[in-house]
Amino acid sequence: MEADQPKAVLTARNLSAQRHLDINFVARGNPVSTRPVSAIANCTPGLEVDLRAVWRRVFEGIVIREYDNLVTDVTDPALKHLKGCRLLRISYGTEKPFLTMAQAIGPSPADTVNQSVVYSTDANPWGLAPLEWSNALAKMLHARVGQTVTCDFTRTPAWFGQQPWSDDKTTYVTHELKVRPFFEDDTAVISRVLAEAGELTQGLCSPWQNDYRECSCYYWAAARPDFVNVEPTSTGASAGDNWLQKDRTGTYIPDDYVDSRLVLYDDLFKGWEKWLRFAIGGKDNDGKGNG
């Protein structure tokens, strides 16, 4: 089967134009649905690839967890003491140093004016959460590819929880680490040192069954019915079924991931074709023309 690649009428000469052609390249035999432009492209974890994986080795010598500031491994023996530590702060050039985590502060009835309530828990008393790498590191990546940046880590391992930043120099250690390139030279291909073969799909859930159930009825992956077989009642309220409830009773069962009256993850993995039903005009279709 010949590819649907349109004939080139212009010759791309600059790098941006060449990358545009790379991104829109149509491989022979592949339909348009395989092209990146047709991807759903949610990145955490996504349905096609898990882009979080590309950040693991963005700094030479260490491996960080794809969604976290935890150093899970080291490739430079001189940095072995960093295993289990957390990358707290990055600085370079004249840029203001930035932290890799933020404190979750939000509105609360206790302080509606200043909204100063920290969303802390017993396990996370500082209410800290790691920043998403593609936002946190984008500017650094643009400015410092192939160069070093100053990285501050916890002085001791902190495997199981975020650690707050302190200006006390006894609490952290500093290393100069080189920033790896995101792309292969002069291409739109993600650098192979960042993502080896297979790594971009390692973190995927079981697509589509998991996201189909996980995202309830409000999110992109859940283009599915919710409230079906709806009928008005004498009180003026509506009655009907949750599309994911196994037995149609006319009484809506609120979504609950552990309620066995609903189709759960295991049910979808083992027998989605048994449980999922067509809905036409808001009502179940039993395959016999009813509904």
CSV table of C-alpha atoms in Angstrom, one decimal:
chain,number,residue,atom,x,y,z
A,1,MET,CA,0.0,0.0,0.0
A,2,GLU,CA,1.4,3.3,-1.0
A,3,ALA,CA,1.6,6.1,1.6
A,4,ASP,CA,-0.6,9.0,1.4
A,5,GLN,CA,2.3,11.3,1.5
A,6,PRO,CA,1.5,14.4,-0.5
A,7,LYS,CA,4.1,15.3,-3.2
A,8,ALA,CA,6.5,17.9,-1.9
A,9,VAL,CA,6.2,21.2,-3.8
A,10,LEU,CA,8.5,23.2,-1.6
A,11,THR,CA,12.0,22.3,-0.3
A,12,ALA,CA,12.4,22.8,3.4
A,13,ARG,CA,15.6,24.7,4.0
A,14,ASN,CA,15.5,25.9,7.6
A,15,LEU,CA,15.4,23.8,10.7
A,16,SER,CA,11.8,24.7,11.7
A,17,ALA,CA,10.5,23.8,8.3
A,18,GLN,CA,12.4,20.5,8.3
A,19,ARG,CA,11.0,19.6,11.7
A,20,HIS,CA,7.5,20.3,10.4
A,21,LEU,CA,8.1,17.8,7.7
A,22,ASP,CA,9.4,15.3,10.2
A,23,ILE,CA,6.4,15.6,12.4
A,24,ASN,CA,4.0,15.3,9.5
A,25,PHE,CA,5.8,12.4,7.8
A,26,VAL,CA,3.5,9.7,6.7
A,27,ALA,CA,5.1,6.3,6.8
A,28,ARG,CA,4.2,3.9,4.0
A,29,GLY,CA,1.2,1.7,4.8
A,30,ASN,CA,0.2,3.6,8.0
A,31,PRO,CA,-3.2,5.3,8.1
A,32,VAL,CA,-3.6,8.9,9.2
A,33,SER,CA,-4.7,7.8,12.6
A,34,THR,CA,-1.1,6.8,13.4
A,35,ARG,CA,0.3,10.3,12.9
A,36,PRO,CA,1.2,12.4,15.9
A,37,VAL,CA,-1.2,15.1,14.9
A,38,SER,CA,-4.1,12.7,15.3
A,39,ALA,CA,-3.1,11.6,18.8
A,40,ILE,CA,-5.2,12.4,21.9
A,41,ALA,CA,-1.8,13.3,23.3
A,42,ASN,CA,-2.6,13.6,27.0
A,43,CYS,CA,0.9,13.1,28.4
A,44,THR,CA,0.3,11.7,31.9
A,45,PRO,CA,0.2,8.9,31.1
A,46,GLY,CA,-1.5,9.3,27.8
A,47,LEU,CA,-2.9,6.7,25.4
A,48,GLU,CA,-0.1,6.6,22.9
A,49,VAL,CA,3.0,7.5,24.9
A,50,ASP,CA,4.0,8.5,28.4
A,51,LEU,CA,6.0,11.7,27.9
A,52,ARG,CA,6.9,11.7,31.6
A,53,ALA,CA,9.5,9.1,30.8
A,54,VAL,CA,11.7,11.4,28.8
A,55,TRP,CA,12.7,13.3,31.9
A,56,ARG,CA,14.3,10.5,33.8
A,57,ARG,CA,17.8,11.1,32.4
A,58,VAL,CA,17.6,14.8,31.5
A,59,PHE,CA,20.6,15.3,33.8
A,60,GLU,CA,23.7,13.4,33.1
A,61,GLY,CA,24.8,11.0,35.9
A,62,ILE,CA,21.4,10.6,37.6
A,63,VAL,CA,18.0,9.0,36.9
A,64,ILE,CA,15.0,10.8,38.4
A,65,ARG,CA,11.5,9.4,38.8
A,66,GLU,CA,9.5,10.5,35.8
A,67,TYR,CA,6.9,12.4,37.9
A,68,ASP,CA,8.9,13.3,40.9
A,69,ASN,CA,12.1,14.8,42.1
A,70,LEU,CA,13.4,11.6,43.6
A,71,VAL,CA,16.8,10.3,42.4
A,72,THR,CA,16.0,6.6,41.8
A,73,ASP,CA,19.4,5.6,40.4
A,74,VAL,CA,22.8,7.0,39.4
A,75,THR,CA,24.9,6.2,36.3
A,76,ASP,CA,28.0,8.2,37.6
A,77,PRO,CA,29.7,6.4,40.5
A,78,ALA,CA,30.8,9.7,41.8
A,79,LEU,CA,27.2,10.6,42.5
A,80,LYS,CA,26.1,7.3,44.2
A,81,HIS,CA,25.4,9.2,47.4
A,82,LEU,CA,22.5,10.9,45.6
A,83,LYS,CA,20.5,7.7,45.2
A,84,GLY,CA,17.3,8.2,47.2
A,85,CYS,CA,17.8,11.9,47.6
A,86,ARG,CA,15.6,14.6,46.1
A,87,LEU,CA,16.4,17.3,43.7
A,88,LEU,CA,15.2,20.4,45.4
A,89,ARG,CA,16.4,23.4,43.5
A,90,ILE,CA,18.0,24.3,40.1
A,91,SER,CA,19.9,27.4,39.2
A,92,TYR,CA,21.9,28.7,36.3
A,93,GLY,CA,23.3,31.8,34.9
A,94,THR,CA,21.5,35.0,36.0
A,95,GLU,CA,18.1,33.2,36.2
A,96,LYS,CA,16.5,33.1,39.6
A,97,PRO,CA,16.8,29.7,41.2
A,98,PHE,CA,13.7,27.6,41.1
A,99,LEU,CA,12.4,24.8,43.3
A,100,THR,CA,11.2,21.5,41.9
A,101,MET,CA,8.2,21.4,44.2
A,102,ALA,CA,5.6,23.7,45.4
A,103,GLN,CA,3.4,24.0,48.5
A,104,ALA,CA,-0.2,23.3,47.9
A,105,ILE,CA,-2.1,26.3,49.2
A,106,GLY,CA,-5.7,27.0,48.5
A,107,PRO,CA,-9.0,28.5,49.5
A,108,SER,CA,-10.6,27.4,52.7
A,109,PRO,CA,-13.6,28.6,54.8
A,110,ALA,CA,-11.0,29.2,57.5
A,111,ASP,CA,-9.3,31.9,55.5
A,112,THR,CA,-11.4,33.1,52.5
A,113,VAL,CA,-9.4,36.3,52.1
A,114,ASN,CA,-5.8,35.3,52.1
A,115,GLN,CA,-6.4,31.7,51.1
A,116,SER,CA,-3.4,30.7,53.1
A,117,VAL,CA,-4.4,27.2,54.2
A,118,VAL,CA,-1.8,24.6,53.4
A,119,TYR,CA,-3.1,21.3,52.1
A,120,SER,CA,-1.0,19.2,54.4
A,121,THR,CA,-1.5,15.6,55.6
A,122,ASP,CA,0.2,13.6,58.3
A,123,ALA,CA,2.3,12.0,55.6
A,124,ASN,CA,3.1,15.3,54.0
A,125,PRO,CA,3.1,18.0,56.7
A,126,TRP,CA,4.4,20.7,54.4
A,127,GLY,CA,1.8,20.1,51.7
A,128,LEU,CA,4.5,19.8,49.0
A,129,ALA,CA,3.9,18.4,45.6
A,130,PRO,CA,6.5,18.0,42.7
A,131,LEU,CA,6.2,20.3,39.7
A,132,GLU,CA,5.4,18.8,36.3
A,133,TRP,CA,8.8,18.5,34.6
A,134,SER,CA,7.8,19.7,31.1
A,135,ASN,CA,6.7,23.0,32.6
A,136,ALA,CA,9.3,23.3,35.3
A,137,LEU,CA,12.3,22.5,33.0
A,138,ALA,CA,11.2,23.9,29.7
A,139,LYS,CA,13.0,27.2,30.1
A,140,MET,CA,16.2,25.6,31.5
A,141,LEU,CA,16.2,23.1,28.6
A,142,HIS,CA,15.9,25.8,26.1
A,143,ALA,CA,18.8,27.8,27.6
A,144,ARG,CA,21.2,25.2,28.9
A,145,VAL,CA,21.2,22.1,26.6
A,146,GLY,CA,24.7,20.7,26.6
A,147,GLN,CA,25.7,22.9,29.5
A,148,THR,CA,25.7,22.5,33.2
A,149,VAL,CA,23.3,23.8,35.8
A,150,THR,CA,23.6,23.9,39.6
A,151,CYS,CA,21.4,21.2,41.3
A,152,ASP,CA,20.8,21.2,45.0
A,153,PHE,CA,19.7,17.8,46.5
A,154,THR,CA,18.7,16.7,50.0
A,155,ARG,CA,21.8,15.8,51.9
A,156,THR,CA,20.3,12.5,53.0
A,157,PRO,CA,17.9,10.1,51.2
A,158,ALA,CA,14.2,10.9,51.4
A,159,TRP,CA,12.6,8.0,49.6
A,160,PHE,CA,9.1,8.3,50.9
A,161,GLY,CA,8.2,12.0,51.1
A,162,GLN,CA,8.8,15.4,49.8
A,163,GLN,CA,11.3,17.6,51.6
A,164,PRO,CA,11.0,21.3,52.1
A,165,TRP,CA,13.7,23.7,50.9
A,166,SER,CA,15.8,25.4,53.5
A,167,ASP,CA,18.6,28.0,53.0
A,168,ASP,CA,20.5,26.2,55.7
A,169,LYS,CA,23.5,24.8,53.7
A,170,THR,CA,23.8,21.8,56.1
A,171,THR,CA,20.5,20.5,54.7
A,172,TYR,CA,21.5,20.1,51.0
A,173,VAL,CA,24.4,19.2,48.7
A,174,THR,CA,25.2,20.8,45.4
A,175,HIS,CA,26.4,19.4,42.1
A,176,GLU,CA,26.9,20.7,38.7
A,177,LEU,CA,25.1,18.5,36.2
A,178,LYS,CA,25.0,18.6,32.4
A,179,VAL,CA,21.6,19.0,30.7
A,180,ARG,CA,21.1,16.5,27.9
A,181,PRO,CA,19.5,17.5,24.6
A,182,PHE,CA,15.8,16.7,24.2
A,183,PHE,CA,16.0,16.0,20.5
A,184,GLU,CA,18.4,14.2,18.2
A,185,ASP,CA,20.5,16.6,16.2
A,186,ASP,CA,18.5,18.7,13.7
A,187,THR,CA,15.5,16.5,13.9
A,188,ALA,CA,12.1,16.3,15.8
A,189,VAL,CA,13.1,12.8,17.2
A,190,ILE,CA,13.3,12.6,21.0
A,191,SER,CA,16.8,11.9,22.0
A,192,ARG,CA,17.6,8.3,22.4
A,193,VAL,CA,19.6,8.9,25.6
A,194,LEU,CA,16.4,10.2,27.1
A,195,ALA,CA,14.1,7.6,25.9
A,196,GLU,CA,15.3,4.2,24.9
A,197,ALA,CA,13.3,1.8,22.8
A,198,GLY,CA,10.1,0.9,24.7
A,199,GLU,CA,10.4,3.4,27.5
A,200,LEU,CA,7.8,5.8,26.2
A,201,THR,CA,5.1,3.2,26.6
A,202,GLN,CA,6.3,1.6,29.9
A,203,GLY,CA,4.1,3.8,32.0
A,204,LEU,CA,0.9,3.4,30.1
A,205,CYS,CA,-2.1,2.1,31.8
A,206,SER,CA,-4.1,-0.6,30.0
A,207,PRO,CA,-5.4,1.7,27.4
A,208,TRP,CA,-8.3,2.1,26.9
A,209,GLN,CA,-10.1,0.1,29.6
A,210,ASN,CA,-8.4,1.8,32.6
A,211,ASP,CA,-8.9,5.4,31.4
A,212,TYR,CA,-12.4,4.6,30.2
A,213,ARG,CA,-13.3,3.7,33.8
A,214,GLU,CA,-11.0,6.0,35.6
A,215,CYS,CA,-12.0,9.3,34.1
A,216,SER,CA,-15.6,9.0,35.1
A,217,CYS,CA,-18.0,10.9,32.9
A,218,TYR,CA,-16.4,14.4,32.7
A,219,TYR,CA,-13.0,13.8,31.1
A,220,TRP,CA,-11.6,13.4,27.7
A,221,ALA,CA,-11.2,9.6,27.7
A,222,ALA,CA,-14.8,9.1,28.8
A,223,ALA,CA,-16.8,9.8,25.7
A,224,ARG,CA,-19.4,7.4,27.0
A,225,PRO,CA,-23.0,7.6,28.4
A,226,ASP,CA,-23.6,8.3,32.0
A,227,PHE,CA,-27.3,8.7,33.0
A,228,VAL,CA,-29.4,6.4,30.7
A,229,ASN,CA,-33.0,5.2,30.5
A,230,VAL,CA,-34.1,8.5,32.1
A,231,GLU,CA,-37.8,8.9,32.8
A,232,PRO,CA,-39.6,11.7,34.7
A,233,THR,CA,-41.2,10.8,38.0
A,234,SER,CA,-44.3,12.1,39.7
A,235,THR,CA,-42.1,14.2,42.0
A,236,GLY,CA,-40.6,16.1,39.1
A,237,ALA,CA,-37.2,14.4,39.5
A,238,SER,CA,-35.7,12.1,37.0
A,239,ALA,CA,-35.1,8.4,37.4
A,240,GLY,CA,-32.8,6.2,35.4
A,241,ASP,CA,-29.6,4.0,35.4
A,242,ASN,CA,-26.0,4.6,35.6
A,243,TRP,CA,-24.7,3.3,32.3
A,244,LEU,CA,-22.0,1.3,34.2
A,245,GLN,CA,-24.4,-0.4,36.6
A,246,LYS,CA,-24.8,-4.1,35.9
A,247,ASP,CA,-28.5,-4.5,36.6
A,248,ARG,CA,-30.9,-1.9,35.2
A,249,THR,CA,-33.2,-1.1,38.1
A,250,GLY,CA,-34.2,2.5,37.2
A,251,THR,CA,-32.4,3.7,40.3
A,252,TYR,CA,-29.1,5.6,39.6
A,253,ILE,CA,-26.1,4.2,41.5
A,254,PRO,CA,-23.5,6.9,42.1
A,255,ASP,CA,-20.1,6.1,40.7
A,256,ASP,CA,-17.9,4.2,43.2
A,257,TYR,CA,-14.8,2.3,42.1
A,258,VAL,CA,-15.4,-0.5,44.7
A,259,ASP,CA,-19.1,-0.9,44.3
A,260,SER,CA,-19.6,-4.3,42.7
A,261,ARG,CA,-23.0,-3.3,41.4
A,262,LEU,CA,-21.1,-1.3,38.9
A,263,VAL,CA,-18.8,-2.4,36.1
A,264,LEU,CA,-15.3,-2.3,37.7
A,265,TYR,CA,-11.8,-2.4,36.2
A,266,ASP,CA,-11.5,-6.1,36.3
A,267,ASP,CA,-14.8,-6.5,34.6
A,268,LEU,CA,-13.6,-4.3,31.7
A,269,PHE,CA,-10.4,-6.1,31.4
A,270,LYS,CA,-12.0,-9.6,31.4
A,271,GLY,CA,-15.2,-9.0,29.5
A,272,TRP,CA,-15.8,-5.5,28.3
A,273,GLU,CA,-17.8,-6.9,25.4
A,274,LYS,CA,-20.2,-8.4,27.9
A,275,TRP,CA,-20.8,-5.4,30.1
A,276,LEU,CA,-20.7,-2.4,27.8
A,277,ARG,CA,-24.0,-1.6,26.1
A,278,PHE,CA,-25.0,0.6,23.2
A,279,ALA,CA,-27.2,3.5,24.1
A,280,ILE,CA,-29.4,5.1,21.4
A,281,GLY,CA,-31.3,8.2,22.1
A,282,GLY,CA,-30.3,8.0,25.8
A,283,LYS,CA,-31.7,4.5,26.3
A,284,ASP,CA,-30.2,1.0,26.3
A,285,ASN,CA,-30.4,-0.8,23.1
A,286,ASP,CA,-30.7,-4.5,23.6
A,287,GLY,CA,-29.8,-5.5,20.0
A,288,LYS,CA,-33.4,-6.3,19.2
A,289,GLY,CA,-34.4,-2.9,18.1
A,290,ASN,CA,-35.6,-1.9,21.5
A,291,GLY,CA,-34.3,1.2,23.1
